[in-house]
mmCIF file of N, CA and C in Angstrom:
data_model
loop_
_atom_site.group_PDB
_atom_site.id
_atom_site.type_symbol
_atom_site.label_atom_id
_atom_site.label_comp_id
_atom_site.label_asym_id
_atom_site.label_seq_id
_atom_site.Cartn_x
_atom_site.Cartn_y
_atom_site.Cartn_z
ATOM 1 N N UNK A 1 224.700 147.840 100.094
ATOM 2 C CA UNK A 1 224.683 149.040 100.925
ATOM 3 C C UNK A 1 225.153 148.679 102.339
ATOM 4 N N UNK A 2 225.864 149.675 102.829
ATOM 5 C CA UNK A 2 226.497 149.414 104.358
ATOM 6 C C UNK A 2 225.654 149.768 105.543
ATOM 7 N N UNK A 3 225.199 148.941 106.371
ATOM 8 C CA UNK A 3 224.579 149.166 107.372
ATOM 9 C C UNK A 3 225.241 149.298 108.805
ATOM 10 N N UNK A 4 225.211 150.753 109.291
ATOM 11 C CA UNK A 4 225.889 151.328 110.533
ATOM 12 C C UNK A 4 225.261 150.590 111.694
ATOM 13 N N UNK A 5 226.525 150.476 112.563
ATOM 14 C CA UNK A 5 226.651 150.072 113.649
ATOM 15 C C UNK A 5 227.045 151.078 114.366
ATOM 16 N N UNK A 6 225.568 151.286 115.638
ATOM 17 C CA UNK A 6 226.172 152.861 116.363
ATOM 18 C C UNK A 6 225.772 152.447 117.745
ATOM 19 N N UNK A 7 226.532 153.096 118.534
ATOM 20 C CA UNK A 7 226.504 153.076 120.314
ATOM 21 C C UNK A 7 225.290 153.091 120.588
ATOM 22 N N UNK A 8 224.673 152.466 121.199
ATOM 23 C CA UNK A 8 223.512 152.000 122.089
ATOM 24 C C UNK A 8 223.507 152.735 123.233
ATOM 25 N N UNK A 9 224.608 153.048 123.970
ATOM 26 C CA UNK A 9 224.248 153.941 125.181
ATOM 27 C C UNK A 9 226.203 154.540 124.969
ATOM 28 N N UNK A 10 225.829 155.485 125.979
ATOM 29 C CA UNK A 10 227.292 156.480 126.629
ATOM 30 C C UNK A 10 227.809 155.743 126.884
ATOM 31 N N UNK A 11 229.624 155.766 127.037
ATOM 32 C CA UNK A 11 230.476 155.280 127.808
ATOM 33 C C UNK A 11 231.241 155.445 126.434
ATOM 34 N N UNK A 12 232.792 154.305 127.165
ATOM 35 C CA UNK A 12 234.013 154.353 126.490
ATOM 36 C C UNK A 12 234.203 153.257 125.960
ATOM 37 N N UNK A 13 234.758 153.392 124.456
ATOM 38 C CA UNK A 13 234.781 151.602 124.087
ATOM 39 C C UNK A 13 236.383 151.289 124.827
ATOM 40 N N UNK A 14 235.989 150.316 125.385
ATOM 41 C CA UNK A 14 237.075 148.737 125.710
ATOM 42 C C UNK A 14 237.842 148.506 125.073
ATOM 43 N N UNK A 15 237.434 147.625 123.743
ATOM 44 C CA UNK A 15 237.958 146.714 123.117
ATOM 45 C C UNK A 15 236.873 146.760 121.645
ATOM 46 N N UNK A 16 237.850 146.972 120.596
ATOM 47 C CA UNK A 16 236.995 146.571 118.944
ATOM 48 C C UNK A 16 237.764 145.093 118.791
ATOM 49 N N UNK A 17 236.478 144.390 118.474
ATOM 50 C CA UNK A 17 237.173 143.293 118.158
ATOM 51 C C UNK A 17 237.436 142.414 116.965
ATOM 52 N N UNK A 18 236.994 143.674 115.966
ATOM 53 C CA UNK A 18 237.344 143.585 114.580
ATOM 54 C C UNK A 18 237.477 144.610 113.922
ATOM 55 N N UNK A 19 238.378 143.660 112.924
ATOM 56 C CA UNK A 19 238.933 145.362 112.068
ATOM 57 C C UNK A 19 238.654 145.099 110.598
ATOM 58 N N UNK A 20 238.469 146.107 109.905
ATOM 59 C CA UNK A 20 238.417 146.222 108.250
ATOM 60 C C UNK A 20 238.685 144.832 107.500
ATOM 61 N N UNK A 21 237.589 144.288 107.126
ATOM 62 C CA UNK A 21 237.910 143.115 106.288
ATOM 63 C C UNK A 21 237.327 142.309 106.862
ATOM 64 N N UNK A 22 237.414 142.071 108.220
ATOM 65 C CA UNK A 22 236.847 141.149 108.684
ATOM 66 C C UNK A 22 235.104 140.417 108.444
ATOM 67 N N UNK A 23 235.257 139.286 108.525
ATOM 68 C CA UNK A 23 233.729 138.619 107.960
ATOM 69 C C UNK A 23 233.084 138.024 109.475
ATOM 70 N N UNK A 24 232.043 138.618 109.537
ATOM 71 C CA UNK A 24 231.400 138.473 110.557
ATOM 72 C C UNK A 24 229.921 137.775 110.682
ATOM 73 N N UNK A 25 229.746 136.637 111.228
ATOM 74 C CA UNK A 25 228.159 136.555 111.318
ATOM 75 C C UNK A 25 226.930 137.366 112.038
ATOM 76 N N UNK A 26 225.813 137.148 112.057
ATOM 77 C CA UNK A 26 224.692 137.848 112.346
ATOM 78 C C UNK A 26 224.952 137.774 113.808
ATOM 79 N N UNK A 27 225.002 138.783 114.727
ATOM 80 C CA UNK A 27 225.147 138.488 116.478
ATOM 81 C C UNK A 27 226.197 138.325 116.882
ATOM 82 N N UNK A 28 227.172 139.015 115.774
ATOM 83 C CA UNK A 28 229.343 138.804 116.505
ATOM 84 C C UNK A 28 229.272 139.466 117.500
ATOM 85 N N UNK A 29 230.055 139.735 118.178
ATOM 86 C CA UNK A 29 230.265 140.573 118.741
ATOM 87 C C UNK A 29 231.355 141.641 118.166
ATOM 88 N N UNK A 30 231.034 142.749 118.347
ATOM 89 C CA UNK A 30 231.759 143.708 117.365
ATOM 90 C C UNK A 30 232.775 144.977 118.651
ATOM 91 N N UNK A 31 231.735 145.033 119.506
ATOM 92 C CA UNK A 31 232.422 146.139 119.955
ATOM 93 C C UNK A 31 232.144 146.500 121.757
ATOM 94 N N UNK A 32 233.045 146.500 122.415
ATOM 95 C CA UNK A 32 232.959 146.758 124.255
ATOM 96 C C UNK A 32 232.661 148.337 124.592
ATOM 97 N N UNK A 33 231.545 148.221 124.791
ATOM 98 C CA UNK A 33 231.509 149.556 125.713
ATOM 99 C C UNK A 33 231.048 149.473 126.664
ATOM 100 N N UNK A 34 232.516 150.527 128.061
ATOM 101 C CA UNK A 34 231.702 150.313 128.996
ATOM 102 C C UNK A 34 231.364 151.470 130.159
ATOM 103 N N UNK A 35 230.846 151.459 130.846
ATOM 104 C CA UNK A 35 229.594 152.550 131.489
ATOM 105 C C UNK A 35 230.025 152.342 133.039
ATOM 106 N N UNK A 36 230.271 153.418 134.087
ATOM 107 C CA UNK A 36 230.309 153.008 135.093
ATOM 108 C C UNK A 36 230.066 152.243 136.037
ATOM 109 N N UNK A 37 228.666 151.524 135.345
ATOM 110 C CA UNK A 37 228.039 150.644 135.881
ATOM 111 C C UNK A 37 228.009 149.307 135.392
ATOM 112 N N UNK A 38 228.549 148.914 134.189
ATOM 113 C CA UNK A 38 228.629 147.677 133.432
ATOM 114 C C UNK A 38 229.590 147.861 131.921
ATOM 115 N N UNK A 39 229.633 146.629 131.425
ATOM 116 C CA UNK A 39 230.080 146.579 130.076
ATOM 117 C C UNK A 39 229.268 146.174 128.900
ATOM 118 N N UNK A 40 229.038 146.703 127.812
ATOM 119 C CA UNK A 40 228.051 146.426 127.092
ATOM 120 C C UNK A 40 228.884 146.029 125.690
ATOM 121 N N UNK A 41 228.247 144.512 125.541
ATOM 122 C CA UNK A 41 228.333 144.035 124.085
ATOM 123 C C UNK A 41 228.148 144.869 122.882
ATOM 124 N N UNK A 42 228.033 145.173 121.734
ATOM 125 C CA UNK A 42 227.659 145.694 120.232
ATOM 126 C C UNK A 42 227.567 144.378 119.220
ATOM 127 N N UNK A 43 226.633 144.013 119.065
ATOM 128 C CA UNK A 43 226.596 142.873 117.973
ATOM 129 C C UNK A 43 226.491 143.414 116.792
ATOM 130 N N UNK A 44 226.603 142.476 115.677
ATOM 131 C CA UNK A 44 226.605 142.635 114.233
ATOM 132 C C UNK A 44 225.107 142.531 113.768
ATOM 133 N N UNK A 45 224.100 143.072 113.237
ATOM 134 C CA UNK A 45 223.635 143.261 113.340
ATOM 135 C C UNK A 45 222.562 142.393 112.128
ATOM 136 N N UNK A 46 223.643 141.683 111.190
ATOM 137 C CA UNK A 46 223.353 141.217 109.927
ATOM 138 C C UNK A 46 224.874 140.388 110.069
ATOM 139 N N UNK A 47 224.946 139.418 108.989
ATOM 140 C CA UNK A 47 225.982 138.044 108.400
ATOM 141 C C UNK A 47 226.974 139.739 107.616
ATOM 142 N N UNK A 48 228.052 139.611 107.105
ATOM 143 C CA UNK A 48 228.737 140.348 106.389
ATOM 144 C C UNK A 48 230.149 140.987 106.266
ATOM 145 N N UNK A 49 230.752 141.559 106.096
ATOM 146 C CA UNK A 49 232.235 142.081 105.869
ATOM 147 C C UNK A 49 232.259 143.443 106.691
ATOM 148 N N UNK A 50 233.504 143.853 107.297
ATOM 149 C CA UNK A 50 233.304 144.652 107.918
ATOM 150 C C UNK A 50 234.158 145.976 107.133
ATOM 151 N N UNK A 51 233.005 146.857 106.713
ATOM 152 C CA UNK A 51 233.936 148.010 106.033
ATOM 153 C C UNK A 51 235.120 148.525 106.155
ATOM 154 N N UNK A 52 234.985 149.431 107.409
ATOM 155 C CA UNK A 52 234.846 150.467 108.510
ATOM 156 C C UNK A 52 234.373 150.403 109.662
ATOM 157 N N UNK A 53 235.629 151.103 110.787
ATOM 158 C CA UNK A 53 235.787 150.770 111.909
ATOM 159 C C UNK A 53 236.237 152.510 112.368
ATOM 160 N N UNK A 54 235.129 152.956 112.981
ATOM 161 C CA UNK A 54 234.926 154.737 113.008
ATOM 162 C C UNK A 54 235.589 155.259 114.517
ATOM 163 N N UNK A 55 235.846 154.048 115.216
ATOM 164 C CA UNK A 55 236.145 153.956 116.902
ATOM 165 C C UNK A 55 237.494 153.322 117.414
ATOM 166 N N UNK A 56 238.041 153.579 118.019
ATOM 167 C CA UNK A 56 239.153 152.986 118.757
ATOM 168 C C UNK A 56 239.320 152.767 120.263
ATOM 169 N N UNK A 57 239.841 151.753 120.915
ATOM 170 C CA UNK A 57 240.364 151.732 122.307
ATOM 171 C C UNK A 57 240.198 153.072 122.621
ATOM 172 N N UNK A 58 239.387 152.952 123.688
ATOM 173 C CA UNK A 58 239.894 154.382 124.872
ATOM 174 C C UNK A 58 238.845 155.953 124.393
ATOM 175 N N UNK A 59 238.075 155.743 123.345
ATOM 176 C CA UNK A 59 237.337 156.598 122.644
ATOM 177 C C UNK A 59 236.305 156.522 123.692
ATOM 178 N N UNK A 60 235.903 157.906 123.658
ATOM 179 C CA UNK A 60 234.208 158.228 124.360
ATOM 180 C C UNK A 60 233.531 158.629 123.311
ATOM 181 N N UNK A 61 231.875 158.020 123.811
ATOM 182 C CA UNK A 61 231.004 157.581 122.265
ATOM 183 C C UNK A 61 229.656 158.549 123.091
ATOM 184 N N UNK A 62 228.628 158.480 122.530
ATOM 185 C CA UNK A 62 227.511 158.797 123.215
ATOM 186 C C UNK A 62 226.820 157.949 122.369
ATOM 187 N N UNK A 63 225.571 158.245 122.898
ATOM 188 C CA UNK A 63 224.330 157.226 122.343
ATOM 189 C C UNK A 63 223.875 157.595 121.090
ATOM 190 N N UNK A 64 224.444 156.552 119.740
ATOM 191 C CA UNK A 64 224.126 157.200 118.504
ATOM 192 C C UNK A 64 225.274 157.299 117.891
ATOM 193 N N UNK A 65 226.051 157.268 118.337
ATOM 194 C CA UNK A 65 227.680 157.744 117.523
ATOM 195 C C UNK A 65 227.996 156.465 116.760
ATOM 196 N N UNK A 66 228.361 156.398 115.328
ATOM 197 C CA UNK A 66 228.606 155.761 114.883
ATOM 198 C C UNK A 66 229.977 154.834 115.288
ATOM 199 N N UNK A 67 229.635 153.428 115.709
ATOM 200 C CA UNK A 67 230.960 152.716 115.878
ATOM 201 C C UNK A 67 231.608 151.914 114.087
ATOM 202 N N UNK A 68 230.984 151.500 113.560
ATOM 203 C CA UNK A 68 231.315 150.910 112.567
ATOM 204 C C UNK A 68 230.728 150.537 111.690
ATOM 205 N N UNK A 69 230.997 150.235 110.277
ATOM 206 C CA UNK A 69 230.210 149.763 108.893
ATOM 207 C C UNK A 69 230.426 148.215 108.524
ATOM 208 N N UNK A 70 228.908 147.821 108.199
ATOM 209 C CA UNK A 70 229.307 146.260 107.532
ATOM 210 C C UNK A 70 228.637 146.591 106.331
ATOM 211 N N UNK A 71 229.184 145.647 105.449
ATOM 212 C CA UNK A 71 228.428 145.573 104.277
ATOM 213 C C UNK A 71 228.282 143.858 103.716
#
């Protein structure tokens, strides 16, 4: 089963720094978002493959919005 990876707070993602397929360990870093006031990491949340990737450069997210699937 695929376990979602979703925005932690508002802002715009940066940078995804993986795409579909990719194999990732527990604590990658997956995804840049950043907030007028800082830039915020997205880790992986679990070891695993990366489904789905729901976000792109330059996207505005809110808190909760799904960024991506591992399985």
């Amino acid at each position: 089963m695929a376990d979602e990876v979703r925005a932690p707070l508002a802002g715009i993602v940066q940078a995804v720094l993986v795409e579909p397929g990719t194999a990732v360990a527990a604590d990658a870093e997956l995804v840049v978002v950043a907030t007028p006031a800082a830039e915020h990491l997205v880790y992986a949340p679990r070891a695993g493959t990366v489904l789905a990737v729901r976000v792109q450069e330059r996207d505005t997210v809110a808190a909760g919005d799904l960024l991506l699937l591992i399985e």
